[in-house]
mmCIF file of C-alpha atoms in Angstrom:
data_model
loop_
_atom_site.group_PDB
_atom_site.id
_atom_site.type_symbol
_atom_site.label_atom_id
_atom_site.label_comp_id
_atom_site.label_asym_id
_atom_site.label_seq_id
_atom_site.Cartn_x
_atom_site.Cartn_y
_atom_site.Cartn_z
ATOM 1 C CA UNK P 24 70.630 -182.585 -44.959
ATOM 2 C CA UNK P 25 74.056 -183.649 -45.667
ATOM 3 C CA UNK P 26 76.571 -181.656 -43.685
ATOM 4 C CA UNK P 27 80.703 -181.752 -43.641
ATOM 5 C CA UNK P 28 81.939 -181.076 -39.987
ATOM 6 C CA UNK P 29 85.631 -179.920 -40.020
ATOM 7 C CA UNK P 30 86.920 -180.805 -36.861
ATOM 8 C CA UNK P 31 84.792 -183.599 -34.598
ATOM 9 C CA UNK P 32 87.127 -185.112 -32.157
ATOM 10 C CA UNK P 33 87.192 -182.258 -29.314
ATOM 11 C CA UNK P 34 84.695 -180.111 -27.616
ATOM 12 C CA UNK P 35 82.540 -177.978 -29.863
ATOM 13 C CA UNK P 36 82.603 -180.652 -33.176
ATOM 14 C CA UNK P 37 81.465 -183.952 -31.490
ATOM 15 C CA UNK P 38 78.716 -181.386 -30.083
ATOM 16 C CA UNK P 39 77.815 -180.144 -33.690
ATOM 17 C CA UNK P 40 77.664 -183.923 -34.525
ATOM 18 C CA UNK P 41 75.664 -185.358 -31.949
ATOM 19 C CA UNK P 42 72.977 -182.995 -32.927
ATOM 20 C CA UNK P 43 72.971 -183.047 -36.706
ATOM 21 C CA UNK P 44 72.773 -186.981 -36.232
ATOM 22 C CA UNK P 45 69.836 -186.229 -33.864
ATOM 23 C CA UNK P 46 68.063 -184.381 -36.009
ATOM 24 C CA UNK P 47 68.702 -187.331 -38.861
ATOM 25 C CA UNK P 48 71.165 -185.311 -40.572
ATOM 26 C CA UNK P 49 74.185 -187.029 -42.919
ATOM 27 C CA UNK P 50 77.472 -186.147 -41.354
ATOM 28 C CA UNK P 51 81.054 -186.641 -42.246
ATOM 29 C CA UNK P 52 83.999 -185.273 -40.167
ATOM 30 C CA UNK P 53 87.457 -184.153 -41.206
ATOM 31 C CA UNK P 54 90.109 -184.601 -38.599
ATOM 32 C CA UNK P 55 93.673 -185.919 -38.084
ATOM 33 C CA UNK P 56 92.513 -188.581 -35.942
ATOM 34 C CA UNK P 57 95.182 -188.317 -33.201
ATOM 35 C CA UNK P 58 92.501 -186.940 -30.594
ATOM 36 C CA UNK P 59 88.988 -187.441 -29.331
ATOM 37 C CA UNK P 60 86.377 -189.794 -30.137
ATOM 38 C CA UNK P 61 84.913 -190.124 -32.856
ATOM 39 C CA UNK P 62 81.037 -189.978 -32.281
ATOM 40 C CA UNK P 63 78.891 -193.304 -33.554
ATOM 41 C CA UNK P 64 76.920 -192.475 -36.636
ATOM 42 C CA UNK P 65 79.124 -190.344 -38.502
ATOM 43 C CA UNK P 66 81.318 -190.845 -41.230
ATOM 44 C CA UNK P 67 84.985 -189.764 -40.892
ATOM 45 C CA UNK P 68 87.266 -189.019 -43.075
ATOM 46 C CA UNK P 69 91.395 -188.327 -41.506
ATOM 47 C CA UNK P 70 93.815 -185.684 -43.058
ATOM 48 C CA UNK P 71 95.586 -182.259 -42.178
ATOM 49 C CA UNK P 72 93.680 -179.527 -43.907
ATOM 50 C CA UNK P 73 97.171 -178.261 -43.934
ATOM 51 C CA UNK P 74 97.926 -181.103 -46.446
ATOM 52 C CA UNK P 75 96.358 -179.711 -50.573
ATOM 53 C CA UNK P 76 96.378 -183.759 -50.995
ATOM 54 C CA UNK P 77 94.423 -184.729 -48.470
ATOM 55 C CA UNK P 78 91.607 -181.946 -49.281
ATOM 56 C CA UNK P 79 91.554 -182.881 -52.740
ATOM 57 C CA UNK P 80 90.690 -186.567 -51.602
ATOM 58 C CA UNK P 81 87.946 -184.751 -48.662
ATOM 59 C CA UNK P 82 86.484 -182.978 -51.559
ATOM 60 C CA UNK P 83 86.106 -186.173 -53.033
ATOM 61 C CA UNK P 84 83.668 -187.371 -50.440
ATOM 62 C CA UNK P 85 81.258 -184.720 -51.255
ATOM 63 C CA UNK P 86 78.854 -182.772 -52.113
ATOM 64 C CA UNK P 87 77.097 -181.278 -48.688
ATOM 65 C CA UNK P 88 74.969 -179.273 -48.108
ATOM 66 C CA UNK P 89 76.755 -176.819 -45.903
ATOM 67 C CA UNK P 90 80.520 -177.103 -44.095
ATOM 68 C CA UNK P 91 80.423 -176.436 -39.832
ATOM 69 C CA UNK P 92 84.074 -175.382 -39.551
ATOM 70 C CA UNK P 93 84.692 -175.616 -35.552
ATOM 71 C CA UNK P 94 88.835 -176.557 -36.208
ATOM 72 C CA UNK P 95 90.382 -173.312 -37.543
ATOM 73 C CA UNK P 96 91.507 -171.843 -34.141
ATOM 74 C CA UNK P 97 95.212 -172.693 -34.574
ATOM 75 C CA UNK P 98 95.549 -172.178 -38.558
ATOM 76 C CA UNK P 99 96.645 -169.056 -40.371
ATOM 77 C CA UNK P 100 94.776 -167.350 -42.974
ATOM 78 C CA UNK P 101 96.292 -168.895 -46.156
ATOM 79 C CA UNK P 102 95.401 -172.422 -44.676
ATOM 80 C CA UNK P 103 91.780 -171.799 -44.212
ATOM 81 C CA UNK P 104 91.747 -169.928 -47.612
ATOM 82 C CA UNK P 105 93.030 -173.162 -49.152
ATOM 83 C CA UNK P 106 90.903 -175.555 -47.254
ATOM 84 C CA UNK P 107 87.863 -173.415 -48.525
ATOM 85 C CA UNK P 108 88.896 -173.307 -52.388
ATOM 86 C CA UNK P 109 88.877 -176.848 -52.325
ATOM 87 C CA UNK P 110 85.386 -177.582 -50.919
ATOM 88 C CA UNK P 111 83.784 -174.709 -52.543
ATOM 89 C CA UNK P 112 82.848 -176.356 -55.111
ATOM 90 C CA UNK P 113 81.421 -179.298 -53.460
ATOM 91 C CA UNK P 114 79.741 -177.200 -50.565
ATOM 92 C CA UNK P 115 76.686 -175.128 -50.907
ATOM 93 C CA UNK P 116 77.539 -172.891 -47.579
ATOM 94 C CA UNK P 117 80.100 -172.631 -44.895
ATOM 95 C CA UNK P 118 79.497 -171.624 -41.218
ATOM 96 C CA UNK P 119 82.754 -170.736 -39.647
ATOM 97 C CA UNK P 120 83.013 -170.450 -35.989
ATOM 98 C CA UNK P 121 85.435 -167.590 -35.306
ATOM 99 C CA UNK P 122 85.913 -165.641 -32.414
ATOM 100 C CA UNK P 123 84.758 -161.903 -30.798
ATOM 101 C CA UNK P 124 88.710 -161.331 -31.138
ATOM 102 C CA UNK P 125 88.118 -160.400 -34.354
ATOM 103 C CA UNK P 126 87.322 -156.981 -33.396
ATOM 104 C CA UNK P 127 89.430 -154.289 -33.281
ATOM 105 C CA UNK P 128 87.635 -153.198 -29.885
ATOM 106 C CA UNK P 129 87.923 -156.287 -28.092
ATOM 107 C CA UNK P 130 88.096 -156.501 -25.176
ATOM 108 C CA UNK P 131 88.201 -152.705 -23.988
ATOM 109 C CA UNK P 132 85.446 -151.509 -25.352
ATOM 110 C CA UNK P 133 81.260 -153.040 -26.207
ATOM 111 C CA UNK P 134 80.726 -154.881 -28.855
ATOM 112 C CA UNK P 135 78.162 -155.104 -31.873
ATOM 113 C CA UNK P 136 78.111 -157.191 -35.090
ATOM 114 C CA UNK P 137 79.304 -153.853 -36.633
ATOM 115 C CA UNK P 138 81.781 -152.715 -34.331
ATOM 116 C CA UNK P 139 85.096 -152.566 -37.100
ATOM 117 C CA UNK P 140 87.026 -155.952 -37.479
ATOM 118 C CA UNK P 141 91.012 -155.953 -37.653
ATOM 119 C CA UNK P 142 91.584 -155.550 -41.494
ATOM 120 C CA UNK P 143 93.787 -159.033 -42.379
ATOM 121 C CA UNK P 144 94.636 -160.430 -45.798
ATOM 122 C CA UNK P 145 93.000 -163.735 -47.123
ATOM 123 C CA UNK P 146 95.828 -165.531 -47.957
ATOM 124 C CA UNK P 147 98.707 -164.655 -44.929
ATOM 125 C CA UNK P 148 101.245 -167.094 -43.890
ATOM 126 C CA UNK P 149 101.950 -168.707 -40.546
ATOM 127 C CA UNK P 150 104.293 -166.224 -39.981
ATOM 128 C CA UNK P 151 101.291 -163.668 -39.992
ATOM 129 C CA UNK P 152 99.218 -162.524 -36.708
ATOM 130 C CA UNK P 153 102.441 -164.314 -34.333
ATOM 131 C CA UNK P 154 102.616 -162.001 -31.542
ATOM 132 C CA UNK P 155 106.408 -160.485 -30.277
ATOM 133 C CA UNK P 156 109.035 -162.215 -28.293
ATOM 134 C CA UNK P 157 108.005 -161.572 -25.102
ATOM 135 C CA UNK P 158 104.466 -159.489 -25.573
ATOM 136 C CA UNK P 159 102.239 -159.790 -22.735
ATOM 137 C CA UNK P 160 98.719 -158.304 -22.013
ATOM 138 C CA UNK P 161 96.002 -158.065 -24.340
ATOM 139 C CA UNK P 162 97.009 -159.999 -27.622
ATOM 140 C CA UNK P 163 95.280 -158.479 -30.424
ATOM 141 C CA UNK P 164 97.309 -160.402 -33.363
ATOM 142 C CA UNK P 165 95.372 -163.833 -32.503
ATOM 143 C CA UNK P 166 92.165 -161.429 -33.123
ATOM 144 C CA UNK P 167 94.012 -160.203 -36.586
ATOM 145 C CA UNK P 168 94.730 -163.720 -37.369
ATOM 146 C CA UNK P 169 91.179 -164.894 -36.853
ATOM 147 C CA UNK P 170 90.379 -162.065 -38.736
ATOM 148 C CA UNK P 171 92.649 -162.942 -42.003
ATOM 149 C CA UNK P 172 90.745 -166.582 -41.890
ATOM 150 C CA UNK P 173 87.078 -165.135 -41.987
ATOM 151 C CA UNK P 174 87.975 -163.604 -45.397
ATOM 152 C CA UNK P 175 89.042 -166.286 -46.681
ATOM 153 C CA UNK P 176 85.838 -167.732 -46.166
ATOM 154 C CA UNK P 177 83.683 -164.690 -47.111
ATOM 155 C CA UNK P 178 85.935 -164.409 -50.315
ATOM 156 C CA UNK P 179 85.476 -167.620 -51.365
ATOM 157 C CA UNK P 180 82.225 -169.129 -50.944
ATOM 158 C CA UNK P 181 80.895 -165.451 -51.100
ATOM 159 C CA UNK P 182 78.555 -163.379 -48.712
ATOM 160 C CA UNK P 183 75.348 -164.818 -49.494
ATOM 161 C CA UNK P 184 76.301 -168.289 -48.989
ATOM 162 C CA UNK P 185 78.767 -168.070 -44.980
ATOM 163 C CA UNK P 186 77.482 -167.568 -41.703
ATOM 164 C CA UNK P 187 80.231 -166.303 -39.086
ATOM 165 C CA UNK P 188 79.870 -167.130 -35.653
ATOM 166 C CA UNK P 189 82.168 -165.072 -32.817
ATOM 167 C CA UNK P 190 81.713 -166.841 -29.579
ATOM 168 C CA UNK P 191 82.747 -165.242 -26.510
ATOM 169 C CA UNK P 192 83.474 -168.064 -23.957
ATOM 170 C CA UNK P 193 82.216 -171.927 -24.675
ATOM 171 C CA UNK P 194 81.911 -173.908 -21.568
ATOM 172 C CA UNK P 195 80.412 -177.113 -20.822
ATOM 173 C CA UNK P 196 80.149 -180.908 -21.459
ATOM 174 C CA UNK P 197 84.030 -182.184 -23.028
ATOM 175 C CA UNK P 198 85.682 -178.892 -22.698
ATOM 176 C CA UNK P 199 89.535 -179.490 -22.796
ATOM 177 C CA UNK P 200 90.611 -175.523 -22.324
ATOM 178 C CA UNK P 201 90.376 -175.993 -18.098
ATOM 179 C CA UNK P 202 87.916 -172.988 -17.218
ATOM 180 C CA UNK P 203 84.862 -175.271 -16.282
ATOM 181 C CA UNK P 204 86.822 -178.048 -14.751
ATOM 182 C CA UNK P 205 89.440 -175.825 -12.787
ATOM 183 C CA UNK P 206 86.109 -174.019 -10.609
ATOM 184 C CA UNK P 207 84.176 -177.173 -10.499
ATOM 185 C CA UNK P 208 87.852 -178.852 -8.805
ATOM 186 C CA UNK P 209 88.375 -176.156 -6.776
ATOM 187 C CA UNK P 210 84.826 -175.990 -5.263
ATOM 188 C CA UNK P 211 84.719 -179.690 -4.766
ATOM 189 C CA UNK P 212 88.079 -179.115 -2.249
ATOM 190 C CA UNK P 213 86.238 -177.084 -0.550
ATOM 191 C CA UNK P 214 87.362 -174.429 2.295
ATOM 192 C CA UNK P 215 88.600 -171.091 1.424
ATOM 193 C CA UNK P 216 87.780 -170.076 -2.221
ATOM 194 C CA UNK P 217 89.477 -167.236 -3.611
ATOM 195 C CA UNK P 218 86.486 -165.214 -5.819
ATOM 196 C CA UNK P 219 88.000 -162.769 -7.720
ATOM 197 C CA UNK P 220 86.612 -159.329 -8.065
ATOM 198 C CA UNK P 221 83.176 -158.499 -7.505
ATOM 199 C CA UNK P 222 80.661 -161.078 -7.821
ATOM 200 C CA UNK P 223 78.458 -158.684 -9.619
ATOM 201 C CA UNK P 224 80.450 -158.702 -12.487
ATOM 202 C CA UNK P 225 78.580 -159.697 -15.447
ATOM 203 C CA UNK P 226 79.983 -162.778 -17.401
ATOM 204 C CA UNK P 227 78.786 -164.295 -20.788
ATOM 205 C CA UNK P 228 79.997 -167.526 -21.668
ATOM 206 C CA UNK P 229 77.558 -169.958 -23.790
ATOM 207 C CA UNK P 230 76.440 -173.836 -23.275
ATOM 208 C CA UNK P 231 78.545 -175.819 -26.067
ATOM 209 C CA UNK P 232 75.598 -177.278 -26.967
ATOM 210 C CA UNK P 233 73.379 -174.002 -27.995
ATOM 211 C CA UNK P 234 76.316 -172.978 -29.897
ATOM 212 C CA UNK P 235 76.182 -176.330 -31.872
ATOM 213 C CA UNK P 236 72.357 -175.827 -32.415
ATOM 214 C CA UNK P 237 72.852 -172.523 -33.361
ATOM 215 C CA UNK P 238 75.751 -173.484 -35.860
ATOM 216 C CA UNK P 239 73.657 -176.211 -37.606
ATOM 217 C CA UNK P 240 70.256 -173.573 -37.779
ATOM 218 C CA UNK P 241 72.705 -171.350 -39.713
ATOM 219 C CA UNK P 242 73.506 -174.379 -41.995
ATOM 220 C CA UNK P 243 69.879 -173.994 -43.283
ATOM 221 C CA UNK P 244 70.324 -170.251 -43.122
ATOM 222 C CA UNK P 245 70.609 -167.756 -46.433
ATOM 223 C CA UNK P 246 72.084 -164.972 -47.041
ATOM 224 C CA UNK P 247 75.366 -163.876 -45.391
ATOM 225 C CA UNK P 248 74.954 -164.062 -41.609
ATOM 226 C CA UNK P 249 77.146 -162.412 -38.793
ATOM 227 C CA UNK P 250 76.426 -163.243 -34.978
ATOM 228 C CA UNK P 251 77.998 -162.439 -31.800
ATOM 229 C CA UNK P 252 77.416 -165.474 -29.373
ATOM 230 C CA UNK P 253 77.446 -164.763 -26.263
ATOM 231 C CA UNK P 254 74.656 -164.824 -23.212
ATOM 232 C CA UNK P 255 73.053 -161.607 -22.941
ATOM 233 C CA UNK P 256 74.625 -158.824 -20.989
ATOM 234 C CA UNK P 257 73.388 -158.691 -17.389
ATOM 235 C CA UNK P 258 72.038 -162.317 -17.328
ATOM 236 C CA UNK P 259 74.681 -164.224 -15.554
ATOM 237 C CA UNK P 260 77.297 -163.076 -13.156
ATOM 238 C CA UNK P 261 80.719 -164.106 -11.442
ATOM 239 C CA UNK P 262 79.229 -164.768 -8.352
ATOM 240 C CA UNK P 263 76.092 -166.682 -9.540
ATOM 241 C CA UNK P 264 78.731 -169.307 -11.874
ATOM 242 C CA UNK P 265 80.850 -170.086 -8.668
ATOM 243 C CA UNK P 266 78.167 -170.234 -6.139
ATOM 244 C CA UNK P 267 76.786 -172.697 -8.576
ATOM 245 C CA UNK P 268 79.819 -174.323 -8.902
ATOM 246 C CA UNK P 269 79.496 -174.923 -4.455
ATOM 247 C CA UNK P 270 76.116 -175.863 -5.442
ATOM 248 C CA UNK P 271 76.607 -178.657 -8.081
ATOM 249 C CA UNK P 272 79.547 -180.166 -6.547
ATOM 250 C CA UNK P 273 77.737 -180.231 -2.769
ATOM 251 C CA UNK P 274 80.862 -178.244 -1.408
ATOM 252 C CA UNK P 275 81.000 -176.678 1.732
ATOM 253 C CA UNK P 276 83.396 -174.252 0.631
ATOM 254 C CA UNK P 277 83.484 -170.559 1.250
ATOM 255 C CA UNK P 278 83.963 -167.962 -1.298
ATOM 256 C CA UNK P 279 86.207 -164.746 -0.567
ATOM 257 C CA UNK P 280 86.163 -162.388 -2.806
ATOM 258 C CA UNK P 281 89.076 -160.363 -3.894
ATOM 259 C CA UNK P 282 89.012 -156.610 -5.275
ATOM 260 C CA UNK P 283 90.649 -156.458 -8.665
ATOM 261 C CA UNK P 284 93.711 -154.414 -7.831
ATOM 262 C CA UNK P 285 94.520 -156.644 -4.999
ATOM 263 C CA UNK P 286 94.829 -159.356 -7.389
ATOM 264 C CA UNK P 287 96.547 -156.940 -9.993
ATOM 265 C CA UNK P 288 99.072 -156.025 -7.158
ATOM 266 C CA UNK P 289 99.660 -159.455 -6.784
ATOM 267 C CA UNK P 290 100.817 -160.410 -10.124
ATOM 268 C CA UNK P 291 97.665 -162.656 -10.934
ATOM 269 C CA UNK P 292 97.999 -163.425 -14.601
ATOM 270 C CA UNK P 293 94.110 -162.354 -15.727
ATOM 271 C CA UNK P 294 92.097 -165.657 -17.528
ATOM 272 C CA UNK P 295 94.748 -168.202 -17.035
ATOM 273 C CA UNK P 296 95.377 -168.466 -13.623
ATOM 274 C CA UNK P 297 92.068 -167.316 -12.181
ATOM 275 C CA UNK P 298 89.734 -168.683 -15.570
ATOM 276 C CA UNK P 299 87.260 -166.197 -16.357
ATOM 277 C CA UNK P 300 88.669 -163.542 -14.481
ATOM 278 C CA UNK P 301 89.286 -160.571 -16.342
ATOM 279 C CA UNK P 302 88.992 -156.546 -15.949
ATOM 280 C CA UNK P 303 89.060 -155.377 -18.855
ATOM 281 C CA UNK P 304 86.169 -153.402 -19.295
ATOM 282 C CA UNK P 305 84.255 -154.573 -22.670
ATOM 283 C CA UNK P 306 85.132 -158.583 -21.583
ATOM 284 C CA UNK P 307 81.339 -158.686 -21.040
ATOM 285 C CA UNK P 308 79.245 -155.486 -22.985
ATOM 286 C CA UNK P 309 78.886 -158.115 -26.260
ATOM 287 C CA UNK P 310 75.739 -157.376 -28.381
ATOM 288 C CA UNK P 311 74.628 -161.122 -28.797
ATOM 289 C CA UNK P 312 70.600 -160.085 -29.358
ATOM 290 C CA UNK P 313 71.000 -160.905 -33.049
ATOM 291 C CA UNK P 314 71.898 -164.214 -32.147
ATOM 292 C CA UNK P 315 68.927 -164.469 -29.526
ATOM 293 C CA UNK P 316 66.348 -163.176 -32.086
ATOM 294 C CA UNK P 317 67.788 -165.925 -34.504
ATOM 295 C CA UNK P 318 67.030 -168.843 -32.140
ATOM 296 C CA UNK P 319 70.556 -168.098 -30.039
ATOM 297 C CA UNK P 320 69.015 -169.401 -26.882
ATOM 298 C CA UNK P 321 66.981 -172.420 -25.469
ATOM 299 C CA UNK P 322 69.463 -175.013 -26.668
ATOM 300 C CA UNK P 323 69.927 -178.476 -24.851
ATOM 301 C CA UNK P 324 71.518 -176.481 -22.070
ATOM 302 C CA UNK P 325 69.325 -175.269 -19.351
ATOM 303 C CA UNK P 326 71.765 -172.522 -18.391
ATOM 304 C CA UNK P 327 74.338 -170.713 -20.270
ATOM 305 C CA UNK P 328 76.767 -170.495 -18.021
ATOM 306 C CA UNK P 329 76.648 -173.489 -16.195
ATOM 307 C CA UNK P 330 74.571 -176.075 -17.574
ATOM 308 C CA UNK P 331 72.325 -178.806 -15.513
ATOM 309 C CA UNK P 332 73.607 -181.506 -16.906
ATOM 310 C CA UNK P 333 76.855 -181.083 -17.385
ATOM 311 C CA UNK P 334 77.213 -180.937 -13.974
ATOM 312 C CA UNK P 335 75.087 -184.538 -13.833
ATOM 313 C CA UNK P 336 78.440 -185.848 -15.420
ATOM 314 C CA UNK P 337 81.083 -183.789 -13.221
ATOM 315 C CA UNK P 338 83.281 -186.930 -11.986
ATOM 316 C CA UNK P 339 84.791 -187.291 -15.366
ATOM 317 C CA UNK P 340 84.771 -183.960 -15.740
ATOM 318 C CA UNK P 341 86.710 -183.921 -12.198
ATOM 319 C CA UNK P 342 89.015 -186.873 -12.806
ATOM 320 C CA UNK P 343 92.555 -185.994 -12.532
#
């Protein structure tokens, strides 16, 4: 299997990378090569997929089997739509890793793989899905964005041959965002923990790693695929991923936990400055049992939420 990762210097690609070269898979990566480390085994290749040049000499490196697109967070539609006309031809499927923002709903109401998606064009410039000077709250024009770049992909390379992946939350080994880190810091200080809301609250973030698994199954998928990825609703909880934060870390700490308006009151900005904190009321109610049925769970993680081992490697995580 010859695959083309787009994007393996951060997070989710070098994840999608180490596995395929596990399983004895041919990989090349496309990245700028300002950030990250490249992982051992794989072949890279450097350019801006912003750049029709340096796509031209990508598609030149080909053919693959399939494209694992893990990069497209911060590009507008017409960019993706441009990076996928040139390796159409030298790609026999894409799996794009998108987002549950796509959908219209999110994140005030539950969520299926057919709940409606924003309606975006293909081709839309930078200027497109850029929200207001000063809009706050729920930002649904990242979601339209994110939208505009799936059908790009889907228009291209065509239904039967593109898988699209809408992860709720990654966390785990290498994650840059700050969710992870910032609760396994606090614990590790210890004493009085602010916990917001109630610890009942279901959350469903995924291990990094089962969502790299899961991208490279869908590489030897057919047919057009669409998955939410998320842990199942009801498995995992606020309280259960920060008293295993205390746990892991060996923290004497005590959590006190905070009712929602309190924090509201307060002027607590929801997901940045508490991460993972958020009452909005479909955040969590995401339909991922497609995704379990197709192999969605069981990856190298041992939890979803907060994975064994990458808790085995928390001082670099923890390193300030």
């Amino acid at each position: 299997m010859r695959i083309l990762v787009l994007g393996g210097g951060w997070f989710l690609g070098p994840a999608v990378v180490s596995d395929a070269l596990t399983r004895g898979w041919e990989v090349t990566t496309f990245t700028r090569g300002r950030s990250g480390n490249p992982v051992p085994g794989a072949s890279a290749v450097h350019g801006d997929r912003e750049r029709p040049e340096d796509l031209a000499r990508l598609a030149a490196h080909g053919p693959w089997d399939a494209v694992i697109d893990t990069s497209a967070s911060a590009l507008h539609p017409g960019a993706v739509l441009a990076g996928a006309r040139a390796l159409e031809p030298v790609a026999g499927r894409y799996v794009y890793v998108s987002t549950v923002a796509v959908y219209e709903g999110w994140p005030t109401e539950p969520l299926t793989t057919d709940s409606p998606v924003w309606e975006a064009p293909a081709d839309a410039g930078p200027e497109y899905g850029q929200p207001p000077e000063g809009a706050s709250g729920v930002n649904p024009y990242y979601g339209q964005r994110k939208a505009g770049t799936e059908r790009a992909v889907t228009e291209t390379f065509g239904l039967s041959r593109t898988s699209l992946l809408r992860p709720s939350v990654i966390l785990g080994p290498g994650e840059y965002v700050g969710r992870l880190p910032w609760w396994l810091r606090r614990a590790e200080h210890g004493g009085r923990i602010l916990a917001p809301g109630d610890p009942a609250r279901s959350i469903q973030p995924v291990d990094v790693r089962d969502v790299a698994a899961f991208a490279l199954d869908q590489a030897l998928r057919v047919g057009h695929q669409v998955h939410n990825i998320a842990a199942p609703t009801g498995q995992e909880t606020m309280g259960g991923f920060l008293w295993a934060c205390l746990d892991v870390t060996g923290s004497s700490g005590e959590l006190v936990w905070v009712e929602d308006g309190v924090l509201l009151r307060s002027g607590l900005r929801q997901w940045t400055e508490l991460p993972l904190w958020w009452t909005h009321p479909g955040v969590s109610v995401i339909d991922s049992s497609m995704a379990v049925a197709a192999g969605g769970q069981g990856g190298a993680g041992s939890n979803p939420v907060v994975p064994t081992s990458v808790f085995a490697g928390r001082k670099p995580l923890l390193s300030k």
